[in-house]
Short mmCIF file of C-alpha atoms and ligand atoms in Angstrom, two decimals:
data_model
loop_
_atom_site.label_atom_id
_atom_site.label_comp_id
_atom_site.label_asym_id
_atom_site.label_seq_id
_atom_site.Cartn_x
_atom_site.Cartn_y
_atom_site.Cartn_z
CA MET A 1 107.20 104.78 134.54
CA LEU A 2 107.19 107.23 138.02
CA PHE A 3 103.64 107.44 138.08
CA LYS A 4 102.82 104.12 137.90
CA PRO A 5 102.12 101.36 141.06
CA THR A 6 103.98 97.91 141.32
CA PHE A 7 100.83 96.81 142.60
CA VAL A 8 97.58 97.85 143.11
CA PHE A 9 94.32 96.53 145.87
CA ASN A 10 91.19 98.13 146.49
CA THR A 11 91.77 98.11 150.11
CA VAL A 12 94.66 97.75 152.29
CA THR A 13 93.27 94.88 153.87
CA GLU A 14 93.79 93.10 150.78
CA ILE A 15 97.33 93.06 151.52
CA THR A 16 98.40 89.70 153.21
CA SER A 17 101.62 88.91 154.56
CA ALA A 18 101.87 85.62 152.22
CA PHE A 19 101.56 88.55 149.21
CA LEU A 20 104.32 90.25 150.39
CA LYS A 21 106.62 87.85 151.46
CA GLN A 22 106.16 86.30 147.82
CA ASN A 23 107.72 89.93 146.62
CA GLY A 24 110.22 89.72 148.89
CA ILE A 25 108.64 92.95 150.75
CA LYS A 26 109.78 93.15 154.57
CA GLY A 27 107.98 96.43 156.00
CA LEU A 28 105.35 98.79 155.00
CA ILE A 29 105.17 102.53 154.94
CA LEU A 30 101.55 103.54 155.30
CA ASP A 31 100.19 106.34 153.87
CA LEU A 32 97.19 107.37 156.63
CA ASP A 33 94.20 110.29 154.98
CA ASN A 34 91.86 108.02 152.59
CA THR A 35 94.61 104.71 153.04
CA LEU A 36 93.61 104.16 156.69
CA THR A 37 90.72 106.30 157.09
CA THR A 38 88.69 108.93 155.98
CA HIS A 39 90.71 112.10 155.40
CA ASN A 40 91.24 113.97 159.03
CA ASN A 41 89.51 111.26 160.88
CA PRO A 42 90.35 110.67 163.94
CA LYS A 43 89.62 107.24 164.41
CA PRO A 44 90.88 103.81 162.68
CA PRO A 45 87.94 101.79 161.64
CA LYS A 46 87.55 98.13 163.15
CA TYR A 47 88.84 96.30 159.99
CA ILE A 48 91.90 98.55 159.48
CA ILE A 49 92.52 97.91 163.22
CA ALA A 50 92.52 94.47 162.41
CA TRP A 51 94.67 94.42 159.58
CA ILE A 52 97.45 96.46 161.66
CA ASN A 53 97.64 94.00 164.34
CA SER A 54 97.67 90.97 161.34
CA MET A 55 100.69 92.88 159.77
CA LYS A 56 102.06 93.26 163.52
CA SER A 57 102.12 89.24 164.56
CA ALA A 58 103.41 88.54 161.02
CA ASP A 59 106.33 90.65 161.96
CA ILE A 60 105.85 92.93 159.27
CA PRO A 61 107.37 96.60 160.35
CA LEU A 62 105.19 99.39 160.07
CA VAL A 63 105.38 103.23 159.87
CA ILE A 64 103.23 105.84 158.76
CA VAL A 65 104.15 108.70 157.01
CA SER A 66 101.62 111.31 156.27
CA ASN A 67 101.83 114.95 154.73
CA ASN A 68 99.16 116.00 156.86
CA LYS A 69 100.43 117.87 160.19
CA TYR A 70 101.70 116.70 163.72
CA ASP A 71 98.59 117.20 165.75
CA ARG A 72 96.43 114.95 163.61
CA VAL A 73 99.10 112.29 162.33
CA ARG A 74 100.43 111.82 166.04
CA PRO A 75 97.33 110.85 168.42
CA PHE A 76 96.13 108.51 165.29
CA ALA A 77 99.21 106.85 165.30
CA GLN A 78 99.63 106.37 169.00
CA MET A 79 96.36 104.83 168.78
CA LEU A 80 97.29 102.16 166.71
CA GLN A 81 100.77 102.13 168.18
CA LEU A 82 102.97 102.90 165.34
CA PRO A 83 105.81 105.13 164.28
CA PHE A 84 105.05 107.72 162.39
CA ILE A 85 106.42 110.52 159.87
CA SER A 86 104.09 113.85 160.07
CA ASP A 87 104.95 116.87 157.57
CA GLY A 88 106.15 114.25 155.02
CA ALA A 89 106.21 116.37 152.59
CA LYS A 90 105.76 113.35 149.79
CA PRO A 91 106.46 112.90 147.07
CA LEU A 92 109.81 114.33 148.31
CA THR A 93 111.79 111.54 149.30
CA ARG A 94 113.28 112.59 153.02
CA GLY A 95 110.33 110.92 155.36
CA ILE A 96 110.19 108.11 153.27
CA ASP A 97 114.18 107.76 153.36
CA GLU A 98 113.97 108.20 157.28
CA ALA A 99 111.01 105.82 157.81
CA ARG A 100 112.64 102.36 155.53
CA LYS A 101 116.22 103.65 157.41
CA ALA A 102 113.87 103.17 161.01
CA MET A 103 113.19 99.80 159.74
CA ARG A 104 116.25 98.54 158.39
CA LEU A 105 115.72 97.52 155.71
CA SER A 106 116.72 98.49 152.08
CA LYS A 107 115.19 99.98 149.21
CA ASN A 108 113.50 96.76 147.60
CA GLU A 109 112.22 95.75 150.59
CA VAL A 110 109.91 98.41 152.06
CA ALA A 111 107.05 99.41 149.93
CA ILE A 112 104.40 102.17 150.31
CA VAL A 113 101.05 102.10 150.53
CA GLY A 114 98.90 104.95 149.62
CA ASP A 115 96.28 106.43 147.46
CA GLN A 116 97.61 109.46 145.68
CA ILE A 117 99.72 108.51 142.63
CA PHE A 118 101.30 111.86 142.55
CA THR A 119 102.34 111.91 146.46
CA ASP A 120 102.63 108.35 147.61
CA MET A 121 103.50 106.81 144.40
CA LEU A 122 106.03 109.26 142.94
CA GLY A 123 107.91 109.54 145.90
CA ALA A 124 108.38 106.09 145.71
CA ASN A 125 109.23 105.85 142.20
CA PHE A 126 111.61 108.57 142.50
CA LYS A 127 113.76 105.91 145.02
CA ARG A 128 112.46 102.87 142.84
CA MET A 129 111.03 101.32 146.04
CA PRO A 130 108.12 99.06 145.27
CA THR A 131 104.95 100.85 145.59
CA ILE A 132 101.13 99.45 146.32
CA TYR A 133 98.58 101.56 145.34
CA VAL A 134 95.20 101.54 147.15
CA TYR A 135 92.05 102.93 146.31
CA PRO A 136 91.30 106.11 148.47
CA ILE A 137 88.63 105.26 150.99
CA GLU A 138 86.31 108.10 150.29
CA LEU A 139 86.42 110.87 147.80
CA GLU A 140 84.96 113.35 150.32
CA ASP A 141 86.02 116.51 148.27
CA GLY A 142 84.11 116.32 145.18
CA PHE A 143 85.95 115.12 141.74
CA PHE A 144 87.15 118.64 140.82
CA PHE A 145 88.26 119.66 143.89
CA LYS A 146 90.03 116.39 144.48
CA VAL A 147 91.61 116.60 140.95
CA LYS A 148 92.99 120.01 141.90
CA ARG A 149 94.60 118.87 144.80
CA VAL A 150 95.94 115.88 143.11
CA LEU A 151 97.52 118.29 140.41
CA GLU A 152 99.19 120.69 142.58
CA THR A 153 100.48 118.95 145.19
CA PRO A 154 103.72 117.79 143.58
CA PHE A 155 104.02 121.70 143.13
CA LEU A 156 103.44 122.14 146.93
CA PRO A 157 106.13 120.50 148.57
CA ARG A 158 105.63 122.12 152.00
CA LYS A 159 109.47 121.96 152.68
CA HIS A 160 109.47 124.71 155.42
CA ASN A 161 108.16 122.36 158.09
CA PHE A 162 108.93 119.26 157.37
CA LYS A 163 109.67 117.05 160.15
CA SER A 164 112.25 113.99 159.30
CA LYS A 165 112.45 111.66 162.16
CA VAL A 166 110.33 108.92 163.19
CA GLU A 167 108.54 109.01 166.12
CA LYS A 168 107.88 106.24 168.24
CA THR A 169 104.25 106.44 169.67
MG1 MG B 1 96.21 109.83 151.38
#
């Protein structure tokens, strides 16, 4: 099912390297807004920084793929010293593909982690990659706005400003 995640967690910090190992997952593609911090918040919370560091120590490669703009994503990724793709245009799969290739891993070895079914999960499911759904950190936009945004996202592919290269920080 295209909208169904493979795994569900409350937050990224519940994802352990042991769990990834058990499921043959060697790398993660991370959504940013509402997955690693609240929407447009320039700073990651401390518990997220600690989790990122634990993944790095376990040699799990991480790449941020966000649909948000370069000017939002770059400083955030730099702070965490993670490679990133901005204007990722999920659920289109070019950003996801580029990120996975940068890790030199195969499709079944990289899971997409995100808080939106119609962008993060759908994009990965198109590619038959494992998906890890996490509940959004904050539903700051209000319920109806959120529903509207979620429903319209697949129809607004923002192809024109898509940056397909993984940028190192
Ligand atoms: Mg998100």
